[in-house]
Coordinates of C-alpha atoms in Angstrom, one line a residue:
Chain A
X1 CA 82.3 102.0 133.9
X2 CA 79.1 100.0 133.2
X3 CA 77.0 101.6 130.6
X4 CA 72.7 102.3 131.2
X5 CA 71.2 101.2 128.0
X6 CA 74.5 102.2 126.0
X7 CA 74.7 105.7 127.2
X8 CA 77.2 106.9 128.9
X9 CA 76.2 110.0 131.5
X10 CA 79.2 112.3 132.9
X11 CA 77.2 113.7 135.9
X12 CA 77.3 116.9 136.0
X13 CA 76.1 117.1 140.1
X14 CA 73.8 114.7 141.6
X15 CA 70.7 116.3 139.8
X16 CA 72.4 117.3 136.3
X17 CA 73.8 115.0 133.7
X18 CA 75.3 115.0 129.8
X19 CA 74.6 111.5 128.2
X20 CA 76.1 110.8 124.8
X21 CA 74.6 107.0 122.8
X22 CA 77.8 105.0 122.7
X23 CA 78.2 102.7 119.7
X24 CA 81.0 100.8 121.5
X25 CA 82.6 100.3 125.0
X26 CA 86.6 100.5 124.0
X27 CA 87.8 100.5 127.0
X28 CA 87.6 100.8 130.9
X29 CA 90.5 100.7 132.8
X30 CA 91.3 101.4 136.3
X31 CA 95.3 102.5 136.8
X32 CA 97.1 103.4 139.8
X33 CA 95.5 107.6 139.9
X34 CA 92.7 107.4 138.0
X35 CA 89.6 105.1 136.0
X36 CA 90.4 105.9 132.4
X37 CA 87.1 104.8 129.6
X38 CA 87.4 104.9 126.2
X39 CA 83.8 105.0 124.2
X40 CA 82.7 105.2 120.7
X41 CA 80.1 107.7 120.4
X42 CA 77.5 108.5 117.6
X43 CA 77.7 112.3 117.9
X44 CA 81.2 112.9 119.1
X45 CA 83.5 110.4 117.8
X46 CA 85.7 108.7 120.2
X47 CA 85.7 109.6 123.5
X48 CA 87.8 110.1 126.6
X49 CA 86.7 109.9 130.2
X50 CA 89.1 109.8 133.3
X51 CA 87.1 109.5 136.3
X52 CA 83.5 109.5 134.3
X53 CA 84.3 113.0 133.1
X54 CA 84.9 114.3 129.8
X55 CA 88.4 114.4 129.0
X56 CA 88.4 115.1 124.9
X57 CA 86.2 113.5 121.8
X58 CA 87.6 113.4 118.5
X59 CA 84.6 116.3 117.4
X60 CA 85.5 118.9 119.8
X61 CA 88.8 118.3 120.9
X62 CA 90.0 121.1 118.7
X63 CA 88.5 124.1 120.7
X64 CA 90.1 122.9 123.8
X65 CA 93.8 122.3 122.4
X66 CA 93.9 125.5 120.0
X67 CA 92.4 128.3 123.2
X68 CA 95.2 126.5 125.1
X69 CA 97.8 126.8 123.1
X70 CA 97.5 129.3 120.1
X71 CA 95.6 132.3 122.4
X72 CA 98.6 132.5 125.1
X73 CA 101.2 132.2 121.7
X74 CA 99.5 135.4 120.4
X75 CA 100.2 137.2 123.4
X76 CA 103.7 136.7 123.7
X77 CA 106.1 139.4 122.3
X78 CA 108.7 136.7 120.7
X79 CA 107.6 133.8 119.1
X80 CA 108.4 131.3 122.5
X81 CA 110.7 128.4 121.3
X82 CA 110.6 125.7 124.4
X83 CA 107.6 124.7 125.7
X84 CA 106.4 122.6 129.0
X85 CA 103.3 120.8 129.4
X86 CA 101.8 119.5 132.9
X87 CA 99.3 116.5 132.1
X88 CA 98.3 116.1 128.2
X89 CA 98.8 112.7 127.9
X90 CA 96.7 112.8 125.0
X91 CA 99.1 114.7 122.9
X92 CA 96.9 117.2 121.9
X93 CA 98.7 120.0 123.3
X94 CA 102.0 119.1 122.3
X95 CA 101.0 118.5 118.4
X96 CA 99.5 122.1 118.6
X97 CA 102.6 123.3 119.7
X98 CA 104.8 121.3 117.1
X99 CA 102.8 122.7 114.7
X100 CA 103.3 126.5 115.7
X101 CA 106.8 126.0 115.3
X102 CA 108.0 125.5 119.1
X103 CA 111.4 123.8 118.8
X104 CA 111.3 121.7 121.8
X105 CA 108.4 120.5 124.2
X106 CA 108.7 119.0 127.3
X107 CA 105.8 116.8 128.5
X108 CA 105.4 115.3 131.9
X109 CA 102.3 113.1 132.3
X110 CA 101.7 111.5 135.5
X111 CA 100.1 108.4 133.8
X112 CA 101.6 106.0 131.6
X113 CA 98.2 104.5 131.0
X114 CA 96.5 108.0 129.6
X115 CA 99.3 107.8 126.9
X116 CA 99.0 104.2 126.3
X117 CA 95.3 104.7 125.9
X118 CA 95.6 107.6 123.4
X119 CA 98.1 106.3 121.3
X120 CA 95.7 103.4 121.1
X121 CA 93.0 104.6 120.4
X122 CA 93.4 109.0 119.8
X123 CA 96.5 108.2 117.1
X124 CA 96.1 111.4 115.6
X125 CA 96.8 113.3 119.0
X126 CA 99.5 111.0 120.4
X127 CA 101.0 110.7 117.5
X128 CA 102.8 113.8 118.7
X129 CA 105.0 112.3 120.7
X130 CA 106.6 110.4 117.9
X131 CA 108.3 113.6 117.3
X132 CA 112.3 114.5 118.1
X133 CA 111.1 117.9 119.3
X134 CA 109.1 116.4 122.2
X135 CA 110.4 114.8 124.8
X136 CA 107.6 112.8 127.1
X137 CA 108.6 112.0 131.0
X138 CA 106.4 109.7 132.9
X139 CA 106.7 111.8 136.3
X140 CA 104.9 113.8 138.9
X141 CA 104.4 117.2 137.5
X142 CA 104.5 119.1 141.0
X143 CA 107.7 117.2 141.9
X144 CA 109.3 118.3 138.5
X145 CA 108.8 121.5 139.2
X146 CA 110.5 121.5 142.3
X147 CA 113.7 119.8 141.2
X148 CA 114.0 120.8 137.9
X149 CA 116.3 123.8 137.4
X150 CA 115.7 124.2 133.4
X151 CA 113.5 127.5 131.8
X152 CA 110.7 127.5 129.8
X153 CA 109.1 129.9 127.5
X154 CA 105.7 129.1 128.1
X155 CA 104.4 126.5 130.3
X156 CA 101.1 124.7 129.7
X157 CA 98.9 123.2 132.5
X158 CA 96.4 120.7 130.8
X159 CA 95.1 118.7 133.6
X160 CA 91.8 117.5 135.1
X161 CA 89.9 118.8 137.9
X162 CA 91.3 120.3 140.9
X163 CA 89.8 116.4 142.5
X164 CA 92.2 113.6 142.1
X165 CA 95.6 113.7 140.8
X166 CA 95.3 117.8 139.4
X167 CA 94.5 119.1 142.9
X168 CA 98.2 120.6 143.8
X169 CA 97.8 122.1 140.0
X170 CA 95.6 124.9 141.2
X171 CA 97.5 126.0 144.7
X172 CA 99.8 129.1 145.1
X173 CA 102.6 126.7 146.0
X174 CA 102.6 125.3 142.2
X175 CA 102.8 128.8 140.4
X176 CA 105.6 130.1 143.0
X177 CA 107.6 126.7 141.6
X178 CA 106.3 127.4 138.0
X179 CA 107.8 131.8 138.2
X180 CA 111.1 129.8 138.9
X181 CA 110.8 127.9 135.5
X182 CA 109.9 130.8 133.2
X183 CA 111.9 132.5 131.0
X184 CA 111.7 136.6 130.9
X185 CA 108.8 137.5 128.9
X186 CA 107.3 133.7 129.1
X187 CA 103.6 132.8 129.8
X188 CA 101.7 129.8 132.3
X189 CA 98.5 128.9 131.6
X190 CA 95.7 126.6 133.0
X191 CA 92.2 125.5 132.4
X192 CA 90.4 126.8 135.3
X193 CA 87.4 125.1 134.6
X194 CA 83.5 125.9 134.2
X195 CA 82.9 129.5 135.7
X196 CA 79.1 128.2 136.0
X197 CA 79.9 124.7 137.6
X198 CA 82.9 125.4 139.3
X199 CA 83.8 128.8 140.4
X200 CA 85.6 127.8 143.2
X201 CA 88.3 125.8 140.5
X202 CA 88.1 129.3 138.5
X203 CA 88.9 131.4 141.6
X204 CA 91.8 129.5 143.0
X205 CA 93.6 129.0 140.2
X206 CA 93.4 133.1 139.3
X207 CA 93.8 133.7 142.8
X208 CA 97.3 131.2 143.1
X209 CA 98.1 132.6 139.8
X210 CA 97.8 135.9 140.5
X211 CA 99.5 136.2 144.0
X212 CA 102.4 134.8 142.5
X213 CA 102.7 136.8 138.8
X214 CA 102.5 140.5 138.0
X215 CA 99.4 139.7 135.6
X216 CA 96.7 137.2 135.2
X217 CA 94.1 137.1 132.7
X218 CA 91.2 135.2 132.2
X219 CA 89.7 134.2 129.1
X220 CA 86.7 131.9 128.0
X221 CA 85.3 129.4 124.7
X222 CA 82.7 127.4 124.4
X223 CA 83.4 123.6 124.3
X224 CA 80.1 121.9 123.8
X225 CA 81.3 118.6 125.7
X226 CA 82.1 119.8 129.0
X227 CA 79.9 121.1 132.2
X228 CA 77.9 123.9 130.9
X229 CA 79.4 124.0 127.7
X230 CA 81.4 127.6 128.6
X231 CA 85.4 126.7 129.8
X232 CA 87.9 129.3 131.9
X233 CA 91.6 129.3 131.0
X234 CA 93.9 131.5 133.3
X235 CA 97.3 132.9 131.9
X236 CA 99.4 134.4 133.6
X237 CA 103.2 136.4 133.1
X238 CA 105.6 139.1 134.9
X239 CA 105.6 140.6 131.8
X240 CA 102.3 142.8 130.2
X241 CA 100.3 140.2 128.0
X242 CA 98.9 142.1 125.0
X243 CA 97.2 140.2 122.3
X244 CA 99.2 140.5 119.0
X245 CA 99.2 143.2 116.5
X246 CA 100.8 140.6 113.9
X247 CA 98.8 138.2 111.1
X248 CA 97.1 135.6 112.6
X249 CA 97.3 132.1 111.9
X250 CA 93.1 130.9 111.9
X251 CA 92.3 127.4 113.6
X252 CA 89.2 125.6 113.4
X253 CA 88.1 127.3 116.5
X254 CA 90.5 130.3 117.2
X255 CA 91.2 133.4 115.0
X256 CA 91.4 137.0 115.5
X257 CA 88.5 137.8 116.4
X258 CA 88.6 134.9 119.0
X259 CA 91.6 136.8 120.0
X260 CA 90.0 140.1 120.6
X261 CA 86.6 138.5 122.6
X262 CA 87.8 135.5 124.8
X263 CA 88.9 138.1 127.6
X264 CA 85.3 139.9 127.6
X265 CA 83.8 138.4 130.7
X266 CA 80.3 138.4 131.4
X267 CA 79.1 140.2 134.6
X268 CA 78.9 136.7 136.6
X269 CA 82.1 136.0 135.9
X270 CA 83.5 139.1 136.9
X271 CA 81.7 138.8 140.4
X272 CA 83.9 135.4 140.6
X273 CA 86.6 136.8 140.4
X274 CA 86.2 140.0 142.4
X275 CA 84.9 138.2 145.6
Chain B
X1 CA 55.9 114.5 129.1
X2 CA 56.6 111.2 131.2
X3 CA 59.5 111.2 133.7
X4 CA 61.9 108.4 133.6
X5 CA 63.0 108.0 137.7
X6 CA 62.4 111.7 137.8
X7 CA 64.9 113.1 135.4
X8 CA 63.5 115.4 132.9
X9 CA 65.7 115.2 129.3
X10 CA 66.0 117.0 126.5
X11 CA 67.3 115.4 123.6
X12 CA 69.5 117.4 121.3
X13 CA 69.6 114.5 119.1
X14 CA 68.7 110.6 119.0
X15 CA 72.0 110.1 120.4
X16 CA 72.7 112.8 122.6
X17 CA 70.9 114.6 125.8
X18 CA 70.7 117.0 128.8
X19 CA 69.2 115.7 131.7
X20 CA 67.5 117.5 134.4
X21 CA 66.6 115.5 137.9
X22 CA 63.0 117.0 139.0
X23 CA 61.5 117.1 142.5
X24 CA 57.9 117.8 140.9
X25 CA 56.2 117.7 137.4
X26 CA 54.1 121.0 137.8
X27 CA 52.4 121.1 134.4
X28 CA 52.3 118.8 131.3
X29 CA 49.6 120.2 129.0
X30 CA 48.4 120.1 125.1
X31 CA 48.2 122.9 123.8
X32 CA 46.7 123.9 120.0
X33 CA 50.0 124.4 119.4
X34 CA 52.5 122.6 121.3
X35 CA 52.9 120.6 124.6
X36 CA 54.0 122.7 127.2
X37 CA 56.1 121.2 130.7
X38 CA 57.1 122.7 133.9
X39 CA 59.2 120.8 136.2
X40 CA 60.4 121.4 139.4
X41 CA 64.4 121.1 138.8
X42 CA 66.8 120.7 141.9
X43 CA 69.6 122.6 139.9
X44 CA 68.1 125.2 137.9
X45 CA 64.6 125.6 139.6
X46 CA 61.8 126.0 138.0
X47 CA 62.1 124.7 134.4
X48 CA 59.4 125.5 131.3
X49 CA 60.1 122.8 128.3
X50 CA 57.9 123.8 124.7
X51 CA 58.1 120.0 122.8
X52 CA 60.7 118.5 124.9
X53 CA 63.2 121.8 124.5
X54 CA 64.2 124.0 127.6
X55 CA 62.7 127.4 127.0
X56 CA 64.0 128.9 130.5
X57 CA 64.9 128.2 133.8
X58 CA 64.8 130.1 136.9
X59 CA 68.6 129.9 137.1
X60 CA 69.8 130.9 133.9
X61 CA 67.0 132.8 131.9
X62 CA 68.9 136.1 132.7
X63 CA 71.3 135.6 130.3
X64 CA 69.4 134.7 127.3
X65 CA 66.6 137.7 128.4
X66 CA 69.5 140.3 129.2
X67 CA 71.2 139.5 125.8
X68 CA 68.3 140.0 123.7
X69 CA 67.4 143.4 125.1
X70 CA 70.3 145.0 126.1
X71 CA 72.8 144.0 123.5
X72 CA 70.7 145.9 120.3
X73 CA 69.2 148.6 123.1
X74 CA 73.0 149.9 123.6
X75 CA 73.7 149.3 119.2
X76 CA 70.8 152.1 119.5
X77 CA 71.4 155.9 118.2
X78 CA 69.0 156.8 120.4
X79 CA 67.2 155.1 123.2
X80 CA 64.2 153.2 121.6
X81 CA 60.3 154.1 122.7
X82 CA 58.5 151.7 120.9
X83 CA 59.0 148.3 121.3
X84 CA 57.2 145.0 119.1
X85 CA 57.9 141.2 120.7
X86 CA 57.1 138.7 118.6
X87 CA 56.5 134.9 120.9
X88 CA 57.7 136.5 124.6
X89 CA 55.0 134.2 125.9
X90 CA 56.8 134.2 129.5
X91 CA 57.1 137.6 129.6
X92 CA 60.7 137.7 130.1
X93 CA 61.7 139.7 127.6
X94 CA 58.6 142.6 127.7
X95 CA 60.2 142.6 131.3
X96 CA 64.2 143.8 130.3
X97 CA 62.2 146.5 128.1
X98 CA 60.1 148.4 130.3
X99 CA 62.9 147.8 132.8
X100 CA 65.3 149.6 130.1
X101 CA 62.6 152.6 129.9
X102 CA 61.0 151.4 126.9
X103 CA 57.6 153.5 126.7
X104 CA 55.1 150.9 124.9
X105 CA 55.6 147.3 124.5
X106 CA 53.2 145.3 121.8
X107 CA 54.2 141.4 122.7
X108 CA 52.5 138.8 120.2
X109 CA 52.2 135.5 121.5
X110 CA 50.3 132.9 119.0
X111 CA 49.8 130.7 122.4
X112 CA 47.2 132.1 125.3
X113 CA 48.4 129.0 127.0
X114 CA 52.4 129.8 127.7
X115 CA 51.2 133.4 129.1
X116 CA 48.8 131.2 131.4
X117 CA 51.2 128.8 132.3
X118 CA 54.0 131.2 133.0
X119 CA 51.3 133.4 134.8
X120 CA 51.2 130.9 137.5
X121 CA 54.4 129.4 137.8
X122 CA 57.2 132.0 136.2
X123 CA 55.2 135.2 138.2
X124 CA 58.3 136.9 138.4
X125 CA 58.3 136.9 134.5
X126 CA 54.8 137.3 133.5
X127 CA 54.1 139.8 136.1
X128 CA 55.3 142.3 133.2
X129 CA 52.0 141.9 131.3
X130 CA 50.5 143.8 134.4
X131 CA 52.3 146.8 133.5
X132 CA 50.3 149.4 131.4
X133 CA 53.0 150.0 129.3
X134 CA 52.9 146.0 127.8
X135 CA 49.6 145.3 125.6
X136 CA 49.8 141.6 125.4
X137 CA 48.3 140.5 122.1
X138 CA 47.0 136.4 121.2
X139 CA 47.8 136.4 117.7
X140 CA 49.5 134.4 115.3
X141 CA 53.3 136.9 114.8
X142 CA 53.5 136.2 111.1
X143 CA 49.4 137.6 110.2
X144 CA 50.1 140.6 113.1
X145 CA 53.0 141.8 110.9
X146 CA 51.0 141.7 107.5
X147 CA 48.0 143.1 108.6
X148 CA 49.2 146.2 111.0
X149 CA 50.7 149.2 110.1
X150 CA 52.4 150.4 112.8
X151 CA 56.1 150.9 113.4
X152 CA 58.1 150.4 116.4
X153 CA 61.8 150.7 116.9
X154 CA 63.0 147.8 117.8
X155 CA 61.4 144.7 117.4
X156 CA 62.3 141.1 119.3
X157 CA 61.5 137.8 117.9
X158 CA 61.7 135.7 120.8
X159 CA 60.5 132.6 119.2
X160 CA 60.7 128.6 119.6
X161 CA 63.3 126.6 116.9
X162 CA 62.6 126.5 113.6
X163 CA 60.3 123.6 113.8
X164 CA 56.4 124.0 114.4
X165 CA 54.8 127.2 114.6
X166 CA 58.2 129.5 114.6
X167 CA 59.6 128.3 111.2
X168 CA 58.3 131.1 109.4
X169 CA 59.8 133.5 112.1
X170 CA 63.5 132.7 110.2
X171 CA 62.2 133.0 106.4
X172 CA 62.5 135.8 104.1
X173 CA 59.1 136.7 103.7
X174 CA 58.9 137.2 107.5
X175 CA 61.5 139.9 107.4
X176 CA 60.3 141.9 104.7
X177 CA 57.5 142.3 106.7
X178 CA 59.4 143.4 109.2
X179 CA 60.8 146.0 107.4
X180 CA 58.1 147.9 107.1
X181 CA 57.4 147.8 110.2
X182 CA 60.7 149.3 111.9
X183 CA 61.0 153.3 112.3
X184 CA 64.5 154.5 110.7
X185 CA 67.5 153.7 112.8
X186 CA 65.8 150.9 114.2
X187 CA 66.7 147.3 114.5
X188 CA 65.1 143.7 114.8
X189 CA 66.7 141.1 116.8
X190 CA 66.2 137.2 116.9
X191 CA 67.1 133.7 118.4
X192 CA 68.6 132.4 115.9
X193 CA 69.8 128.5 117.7
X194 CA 72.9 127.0 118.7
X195 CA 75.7 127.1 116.2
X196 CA 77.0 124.0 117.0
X197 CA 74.1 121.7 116.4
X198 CA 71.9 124.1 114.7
X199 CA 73.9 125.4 111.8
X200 CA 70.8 125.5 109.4
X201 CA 68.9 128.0 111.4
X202 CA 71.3 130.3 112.2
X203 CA 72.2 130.1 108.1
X204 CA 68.4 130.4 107.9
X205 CA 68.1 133.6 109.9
X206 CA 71.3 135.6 109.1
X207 CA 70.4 134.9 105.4
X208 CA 66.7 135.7 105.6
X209 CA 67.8 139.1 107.8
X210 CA 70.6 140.1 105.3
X211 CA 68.7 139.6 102.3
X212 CA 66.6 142.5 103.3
X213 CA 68.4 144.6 105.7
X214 CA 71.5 146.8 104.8
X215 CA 73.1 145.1 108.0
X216 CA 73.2 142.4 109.9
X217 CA 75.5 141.2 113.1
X218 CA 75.6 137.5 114.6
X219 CA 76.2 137.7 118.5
X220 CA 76.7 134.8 120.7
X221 CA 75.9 134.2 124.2
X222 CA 76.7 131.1 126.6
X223 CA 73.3 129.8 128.0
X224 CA 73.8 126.3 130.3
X225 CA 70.3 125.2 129.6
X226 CA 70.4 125.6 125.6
X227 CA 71.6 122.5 123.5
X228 CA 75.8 123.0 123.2
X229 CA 75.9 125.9 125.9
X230 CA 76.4 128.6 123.2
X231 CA 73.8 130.1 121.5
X232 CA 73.7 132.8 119.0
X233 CA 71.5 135.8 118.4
X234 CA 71.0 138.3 114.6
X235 CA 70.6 141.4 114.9
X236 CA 69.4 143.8 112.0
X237 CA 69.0 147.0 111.1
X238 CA 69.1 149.5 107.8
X239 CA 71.5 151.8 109.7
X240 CA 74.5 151.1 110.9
X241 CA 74.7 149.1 113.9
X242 CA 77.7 150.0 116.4
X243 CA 78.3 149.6 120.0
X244 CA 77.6 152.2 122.5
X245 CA 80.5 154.9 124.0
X246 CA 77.7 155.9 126.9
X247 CA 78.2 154.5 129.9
X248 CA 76.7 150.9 130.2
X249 CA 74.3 149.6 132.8
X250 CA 75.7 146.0 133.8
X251 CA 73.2 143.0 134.4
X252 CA 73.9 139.7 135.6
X253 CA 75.6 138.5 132.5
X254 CA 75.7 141.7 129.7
X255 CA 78.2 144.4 130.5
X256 CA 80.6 146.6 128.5
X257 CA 83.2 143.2 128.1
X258 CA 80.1 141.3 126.8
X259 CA 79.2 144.5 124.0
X260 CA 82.7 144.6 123.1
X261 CA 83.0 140.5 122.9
X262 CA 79.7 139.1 122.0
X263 CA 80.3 139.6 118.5
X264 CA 84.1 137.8 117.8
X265 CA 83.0 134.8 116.2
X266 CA 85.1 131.6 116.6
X267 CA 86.1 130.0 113.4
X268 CA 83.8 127.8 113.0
X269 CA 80.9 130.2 113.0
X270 CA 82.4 132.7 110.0
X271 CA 82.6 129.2 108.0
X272 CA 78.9 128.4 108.8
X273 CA 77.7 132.4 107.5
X274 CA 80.4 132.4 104.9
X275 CA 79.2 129.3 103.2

């Protein structure tokens, strides 16, 4: 990606853009799905773009990979003890999960080069898959699904877009393959994406989700580094998902009362969802 | 304000910024006070900029209006008749209250200029200054609330950041004043900036309020236009302040969900009001 004056601007639509002042051009990379950069920036530390758009930075990265992980672990009636991840080639969501005590992770990443990249340059999010617990497959996630036969207790979809690559991520056909791979009780969930920007990526994943599960929920956070700065996850379960009653363990980002307000959708939201 | 190749940005900091691609550069005016643009916007239509920040666009100014209106009207005992804006140039906010059934709005705005400007290009806003029940007031905010002695039940400080005129708007002085102003069981509400890049004035605010008030409640809202996308409000009050059981009137963004919500602070916000 060539740089304008050493800013690099994730364009937001044709008329809208975020530009952060990059100190250094680390890398820019074009593998077989997908352009990967790698910039250092003065505000937001290292940065990761995949297809010009905001992947992670080393500033913010921790609101994304806690409301992904730790939100849909507090609603789950037994602590869940095997884990799957779609995408996260960074590691992020894997280390969270090592951290909450999950005993084995499963991680299938599409593209060798996002790992490659982060354990380059993100080491203390890739660094993850150094562990025994979790074991990292270089594979399509949608074909995994479909010829896998083992059970998870919560499975984790941390991809990009629904352009590209993450497009099959959002259909019904993924989530009636996922409800095959989740154990009794067990949880999937999803970014859905900006409800502002892309209420179309919001309403099919909840849509696909739901048509397939007994419950979907969606919940929001604010990550100041992607479109609009206000980000969807969808989570969904057979079982009733009720936030727990138990102490809970504070992140940077999430805590109880996180727990309590992420599911309170504005009114525009709402109307998304109801249409 | 000049235009580089028609994109209109806002810089939340010498290294980051927001940029906005304009069809036409309405306004771009010197005031006594401030420079004051309107642009055009292909996104977010029309667009009013105070210094180089975004004070509200066509698209979005519903949520930051309906959130500081409706989220203290419905922490109210008893539905308010008397109401004081402090700034409210645009007219926005005197709007949400007469719309709410507010009986007599004073709105003092220290610039004649942003009531002329948004006159003619934000009609929809300023047409509220037409209503009999709004007496729209040139003065400088800080001197009205010295030098009057009347008291009003809720008062709104709809102000710019705490740079320029409005910096006195988040001190301690300024809401003593207020205090005496405010009938019993009423509150006072303000802007109090993004929590992610402007730590200092929300500190600034929530100290200031709870140095002289009894009670005081930090509220959040997610507002595409303001620097991060998350933007927080404090809300004041001698009595206690708690949501209302009555049956709500949604707007676009406020509803029930957003009463109950609005007020779970991530993590990151307790440390900044803890500190």
């Amino acid at each position: 990606m060539k740089l304008i004056e050493n800013w690099f601007s994730e364009r937001y639509s044709e008329n809208l853009q975020l530009s952060f002042r990059v100190s250094d051009q680390l890398l820019s990379v074009k593998t077989d799905y997908q352009r990967i950069d790698v910039f250092d920036t003065y505000d937001f530390g290292k940065l990761l773009a995949i297809d010009g758009t905001v992947q992670l930075t080393e500033k913010d990265e921790f609101v994304y990979h806690e409301m992904i992980t730790m939100f849909p672990f507090y609603h789950m009636d037994k602590p869940p003890r095997k884990a799957l991840i779609i995408g996260g080639g960074d590691g992020g969501v894997a280390g969270q999960l090592i951290k909450m005590g999950l005993e084995s992770v499963i991680n299938i990443e599409i593209d060798n080069q996002v790992v490659e990249v982060c354990k380059k340059y993100f080491p203390d999010l890739a660094d993850s898959f150094t562990s025994p617990k979790v074991d990292l497959r270089i594979e399509d996630g949608i074909k995994f699904m479909k010829s896998s036969a083992e059970k998870f207790d919560l499975i984790i979809v941390d991809s990009t877009d629904p352009e590209g690559p993450a497009e099959g991520l959002f259909g019904q056909d993924f989530y009636r393959d996922v409800k095959n791979r989740i154990n009794p009780g067990g949880i999937v969930v999803a970014q859905s994406g900006s409800p502002f920007y892309q209420p179309k990526a919001l309403k099919m994943a909840y849509n696909s989700a739901r048509s397939v599960f007994k419950h979907s929920i969606v919940y929001t956070a604010f990550i100041p580094t992607y479109p609009s700065g206000f980000w969807s996850f969808t989570m969904s379960s057979d079982s009733e998902m009720k936030p727990s009653g138990e102490e809970i363990k504070s992140g940077k980002y999430f805590n109880s009362s996180v727990l309590k307000g992420a599911t309170q959708l504005p009114e525009f939201v709402k109307v998304i969802l109801s249409e």
